Amino acid sequence: MKLKFFKIVSLQQSWLLGTCIFALTLFSCKNKKQDQFDNRKISFNEEWSFHLNDSINDKDTIGKTTVWKNLDLPHDWSIEGKFDEKSPAGYGGGALNGGLGWYKKTFKIKESDRNKIVSVIFDGVYCNSEVWINGHYIGKRPNGYIGFQYDLSPYLNFGETNNEILVKVDNSKQPNSRWYSGSGIYRNVWLQITDKVHVAENGTHITTSQVSSEKAKVHIETTIRNQNKEAKKITVSTTIYKEDEKIETAQQEVVVTETNSLFIEQDFEIQNPALWSVEKPELYTAVTEVFVNEKVIDSYKTNFGIRDFRFDLEKGFILNNKQIKIKGVCLHHDLGPLGSAVNTRAIERQLQIMKEMGVNGIRTAHNPPAPELLDLCDKMGFIVMDEAFDMWRTPKTKYDYASVWDEWFERDLFDQIKRDRNHPSVFIWSVGNEIPEQWNETGVLIAKNLIDLVKQQDPTRPVTVAMNPPVNMNIDEVTLQFDKAKTYFNAIAASGALDLIGYNYAHQTYAFHQKNFPTTPFIATETTSALATRGYYDSVSDTIKKWPVRWDLKFTGGNPGNTVSAYDQVQAPWGSTHEATWKIIKKHDFLSGMFVWTGFDYIGEPTPYEWPSISSYFGIVDLAGFPKDVYYMYQSEWTNKDVLHIFPHWNWKVGQTVDVWAYYNHADEVELFLNGKSVGKRSKKGDDLHVMWRIPFQPGTLKAVSRKDGKVVLEKEIQTAGNPSKLNVSADRNEIIADGKDLSFITVDVLDAKGILVPTAKNEIHFSVKGKGKIVGVGSGNPVSHESFKGNKHTAMAGKCLVIVQSEKESGRIEVTAKANGLQPKTIVITTK
Ligand code: GAL
């Protein structure tokens, strides 16, 4: 695309302003590709030392005698611990302990950087971090999910003299979270070196308007800081790129006064813009360069997207003039066996698994996510609801963020919005989840204040609060309409403060939304909370006795091992089956969409909330990343792929009666055959989302055939497996990058002699690795397993197990062998490049 229009470049004084002059010129940028810009930030993750000791609370006692362990960040120490029934974190926290840890790192800064600004940027530390540089205290940050930055420059040594940064992380007061938080410097750390004149961190704000496929306006506000003691005459040039193609450049000369900040605005018009959408997430990059005497002294890159959207009272969510349903999931931040330690590939894998299922929306429950998650959502095409808090001033657990709310909420929210507002994937801000104050006037005041704070930083997106159902569950059973006169009516919902009415659960009321809230559009901020253990089922006679739809009644009759049947029949009392909520959301255009609780199982908050369970059962996918059956219900509804999925497994006792379910699409019937003999054809009627046959078990082969107009669409077979005989291993990627970070996720299947997956296999699998990699996690998705995620062995669940292998920085081969007693072992080779 070529520059066709002369752009308007304006400069404006603001609350941040120093004095300035401006000139308007057209600028021809040097021939650099956009990825060569912005090298002011380098990774600061390597070669840290760590010490865990609850009794050392004082930095001066962290002496030379302390035993330090060398490690690279990101690091989560809790995941390395033992599951502990008595853990102060409780089952909610995954029965893994918090504690108090210290991190330190020595480093040198070149003499030539003496006149620069050297900062450290933490993307997130859980929690209550305090930082010292060369013995000087530089600050604290209680919130474990927000990024922060310190200017180290005044205290640094330059040249050959070492510097030491020391970080105290205090996650010892427990419980402070309703889910597993992890502990430590669990997100990335960066060292940033800039000139004294530079673009402020998160110092660009890009908005788009008048968006169509013909053209779009792009408005860029940039904050430039001058930390010199004298004024500087600078040129600020911003170039918009689409990949490596330059689209437009704006340049202006300004004077930024001493020790001050300058706020400038630049406007562009893009012809035939490539619009960002969930199917085609087109990205642009704005490169801001600061010149002094024609020399670039700083460059800063911001990715953004051009898209137009609105939430409509009649049509729900409209993106680029097209109505789409938000088919979202809520995700907590842990990465299963890796704990909370951020790894970009692990997040990407989660998102790929979600995308394959047809998910197009992610809710960052209930906190600001890792920056990498938003970068990936931008690139992969997800609609993000970016959430700030799980509580305000009233605590939900004894030591949670409520205790520092008054001091920190403004700063934390401000930083989150500034950090995330350029991401095209972010569409909704949520300033809270199920906040206790939502029922009274205090809540309304806080909500209004938070919404104002958000709007000051970003007026372009709707703000919601994920509320409890507006009438505290006592919904009028007859009309399903809310009686606003009743005192228990949700005060925030009634206040008119929200751009979007968002509430969790109470799917029975969704159809009446327009009557209940005629002037505000709707999003189901959290739904479902159905429960399942992957690969566990009961035969029908058992199901009826043991599996009422209420999980809390489940132990009547007993259910060994705290397993929960994977038929979509078991739910939390406040939730629904997966099918029930989706049927309603699907039916009404005015319901913009939903975020299912949850896409993946997460550590902590087991339901049943009792030992030995230590992780959740809510996931559509388990903790290891293996889909449960209902994954295919969504896939049949949410994608265009042909789907046919039948379950359960086919290893029962002769004479047991078994319900066989099929999820399918693109067909008008499914016929089921048992050992070659038809047991009947089934078709979905009305709003059905599955079909079912109730049949007596006989060993052999169960085969389903889906047909459309008499033509076969798909066939699926399940066979009765014999005893475990051998292992198979397969990797999600056989070639990974030799960067010391990349991961290969290797699945182990326990097979019988004929190669059929043994669905009941619980063999203990041992792993060994040779070559240029190491094991960083093992798991099976079993919510009651207390084996370490960090060991080199794990017990398979329902025939499956996972080992995660990480590359080293040298390229070569990683040979991973899986063994189990009495079974034929298997080796796989991963290449690293
Ligand atoms: C919701 C809550 C979530 C999770 C879920 C479990 O009420 O917002 O964080 O606890 O229940 O069903």
PDB file of N, CA and C and ligand atoms in Angstrom, residues 178-179 332 363 366 390 433-434 468 504-505 526 529 572 574 597 602 605 607 618, ligand 1:
ATOM      1  N   ARG A 178      -7.841 -17.882  45.428  1.00  0.00           N
ATOM      2  CA  ARG A 178      -8.822 -18.981  45.348  1.00  0.00           C
ATOM      3  C   ARG A 178      -8.372 -20.072  44.391  1.00  0.00           C
ATOM      4  N   TRP A 179      -7.259 -19.829  43.691  1.00  0.00           N
ATOM      5  CA  TRP A 179      -6.733 -20.827  42.760  1.00  0.00           C
ATOM      6  C   TRP A 179      -5.225 -20.876  42.938  1.00  0.00           C
ATOM      7  N   HIS A 332      -7.317 -19.686  33.644  1.00  0.00           N
ATOM      8  CA  HIS A 332      -6.388 -19.219  34.674  1.00  0.00           C
ATOM      9  C   HIS A 332      -4.997 -19.245  34.054  1.00  0.00           C
ATOM     10  N   ARG A 363     -11.063 -15.241  28.239  1.00  0.00           N
ATOM     11  CA  ARG A 363     -11.189 -14.332  29.384  1.00  0.00           C
ATOM     12  C   ARG A 363     -10.013 -14.619  30.330  1.00  0.00           C
ATOM     13  N   HIS A 366      -8.577 -14.331  36.781  1.00  0.00           N
ATOM     14  CA  HIS A 366      -9.304 -13.100  37.054  1.00  0.00           C
ATOM     15  C   HIS A 366      -8.263 -12.001  37.285  1.00  0.00           C
ATOM     16  N   ASP A 390     -10.122  -9.969  41.174  1.00  0.00           N
ATOM     17  CA  ASP A 390     -11.074 -10.953  41.702  1.00  0.00           C
ATOM     18  C   ASP A 390     -11.726 -10.444  42.988  1.00  0.00           C
ATOM     19  N   ASN A 433     -14.403  -9.628  39.222  1.00  0.00           N
ATOM     20  CA  ASN A 433     -15.146 -10.876  39.144  1.00  0.00           C
ATOM     21  C   ASN A 433     -15.858 -11.156  40.461  1.00  0.00           C
ATOM     22  N   GLU A 434     -17.158 -11.353  40.379  1.00  0.00           N
ATOM     23  CA  GLU A 434     -17.979 -11.740  41.542  1.00  0.00           C
ATOM     24  C   GLU A 434     -17.531 -11.007  42.803  1.00  0.00           C
ATOM     25  N   ASN A 468     -22.198 -11.680  39.869  1.00  0.00           N
ATOM     26  CA  ASN A 468     -23.036 -12.845  40.138  1.00  0.00           C
ATOM     27  C   ASN A 468     -24.369 -12.580  39.458  1.00  0.00           C
ATOM     28  N   ASN A 504     -22.175 -14.048  35.601  1.00  0.00           N
ATOM     29  CA  ASN A 504     -21.721 -15.428  35.589  1.00  0.00           C
ATOM     30  C   ASN A 504     -22.909 -16.351  35.875  1.00  0.00           C
ATOM     31  N   TYR A 505     -23.062 -17.377  35.057  1.00  0.00           N
ATOM     32  CA  TYR A 505     -24.080 -18.421  35.276  1.00  0.00           C
ATOM     33  C   TYR A 505     -25.508 -17.867  35.104  1.00  0.00           C
ATOM     34  N   GLU A 526     -19.172 -15.666  32.413  1.00  0.00           N
ATOM     35  CA  GLU A 526     -18.695 -16.977  32.887  1.00  0.00           C
ATOM     36  C   GLU A 526     -19.875 -17.925  32.899  1.00  0.00           C
ATOM     37  N   SER A 529     -19.410 -24.313  34.285  1.00  0.00           N
ATOM     38  CA  SER A 529     -18.842 -25.027  35.439  1.00  0.00           C
ATOM     39  C   SER A 529     -19.355 -26.468  35.507  1.00  0.00           C
ATOM     40  N   ALA A 572     -21.524 -28.023  38.615  1.00  0.00           N
ATOM     41  CA  ALA A 572     -21.640 -27.328  39.898  1.00  0.00           C
ATOM     42  C   ALA A 572     -23.076 -26.827  40.021  1.00  0.00           C
ATOM     43  N   TRP A 574     -24.326 -24.102  40.725  1.00  0.00           N
ATOM     44  CA  TRP A 574     -24.574 -22.769  40.169  1.00  0.00           C
ATOM     45  C   TRP A 574     -24.439 -22.758  38.638  1.00  0.00           C
ATOM     46  N   TRP A 597     -16.458 -21.665  31.756  1.00  0.00           N
ATOM     47  CA  TRP A 597     -15.542 -21.988  32.849  1.00  0.00           C
ATOM     48  C   TRP A 597     -15.268 -23.474  32.775  1.00  0.00           C
ATOM     49  N   TYR A 602      -7.233 -26.406  35.738  1.00  0.00           N
ATOM     50  CA  TYR A 602      -6.172 -25.597  36.337  1.00  0.00           C
ATOM     51  C   TYR A 602      -5.848 -26.170  37.703  1.00  0.00           C
ATOM     52  N   GLU A 605      -8.510 -25.170  43.305  1.00  0.00           N
ATOM     53  CA  GLU A 605      -9.971 -25.141  43.259  1.00  0.00           C
ATOM     54  C   GLU A 605     -10.604 -26.432  42.743  1.00  0.00           C
ATOM     55  N   THR A 607     -13.238 -29.284  42.550  1.00  0.00           N
ATOM     56  CA  THR A 607     -14.654 -29.425  42.900  1.00  0.00           C
ATOM     57  C   THR A 607     -15.011 -30.854  42.535  1.00  0.00           C
ATOM     58  N   PHE A 618     -13.134 -28.619  35.900  1.00  0.00           N
ATOM     59  CA  PHE A 618     -14.008 -27.825  35.027  1.00  0.00           C
ATOM     60  C   PHE A 618     -13.554 -27.806  33.580  1.00  0.00           C
TER      61      PHE A 618
HETATM   62  C1  GAL B   1     -17.151 -18.839  39.770  1.00  0.00           C
HETATM   63  C2  GAL B   1     -15.867 -18.039  39.940  1.00  0.00           C
HETATM   64  C3  GAL B   1     -14.686 -18.776  39.353  1.00  0.00           C
HETATM   65  C4  GAL B   1     -14.699 -20.197  39.809  1.00  0.00           C
HETATM   66  C5  GAL B   1     -15.984 -20.848  39.399  1.00  0.00           C
HETATM   67  C6  GAL B   1     -16.073 -22.313  39.741  1.00  0.00           C
HETATM   68  O1  GAL B   1     -18.161 -18.394  40.580  1.00  0.00           O
HETATM   69  O2  GAL B   1     -15.976 -16.801  39.307  1.00  0.00           O
HETATM   70  O3  GAL B   1     -13.489 -18.154  39.739  1.00  0.00           O
HETATM   71  O4  GAL B   1     -14.544 -20.222  41.186  1.00  0.00           O
HETATM   72  O5  GAL B   1     -17.022 -20.180  40.062  1.00  0.00           O
HETATM   73  O6  GAL B   1     -17.314 -22.816  39.374  1.00  0.00           O
END
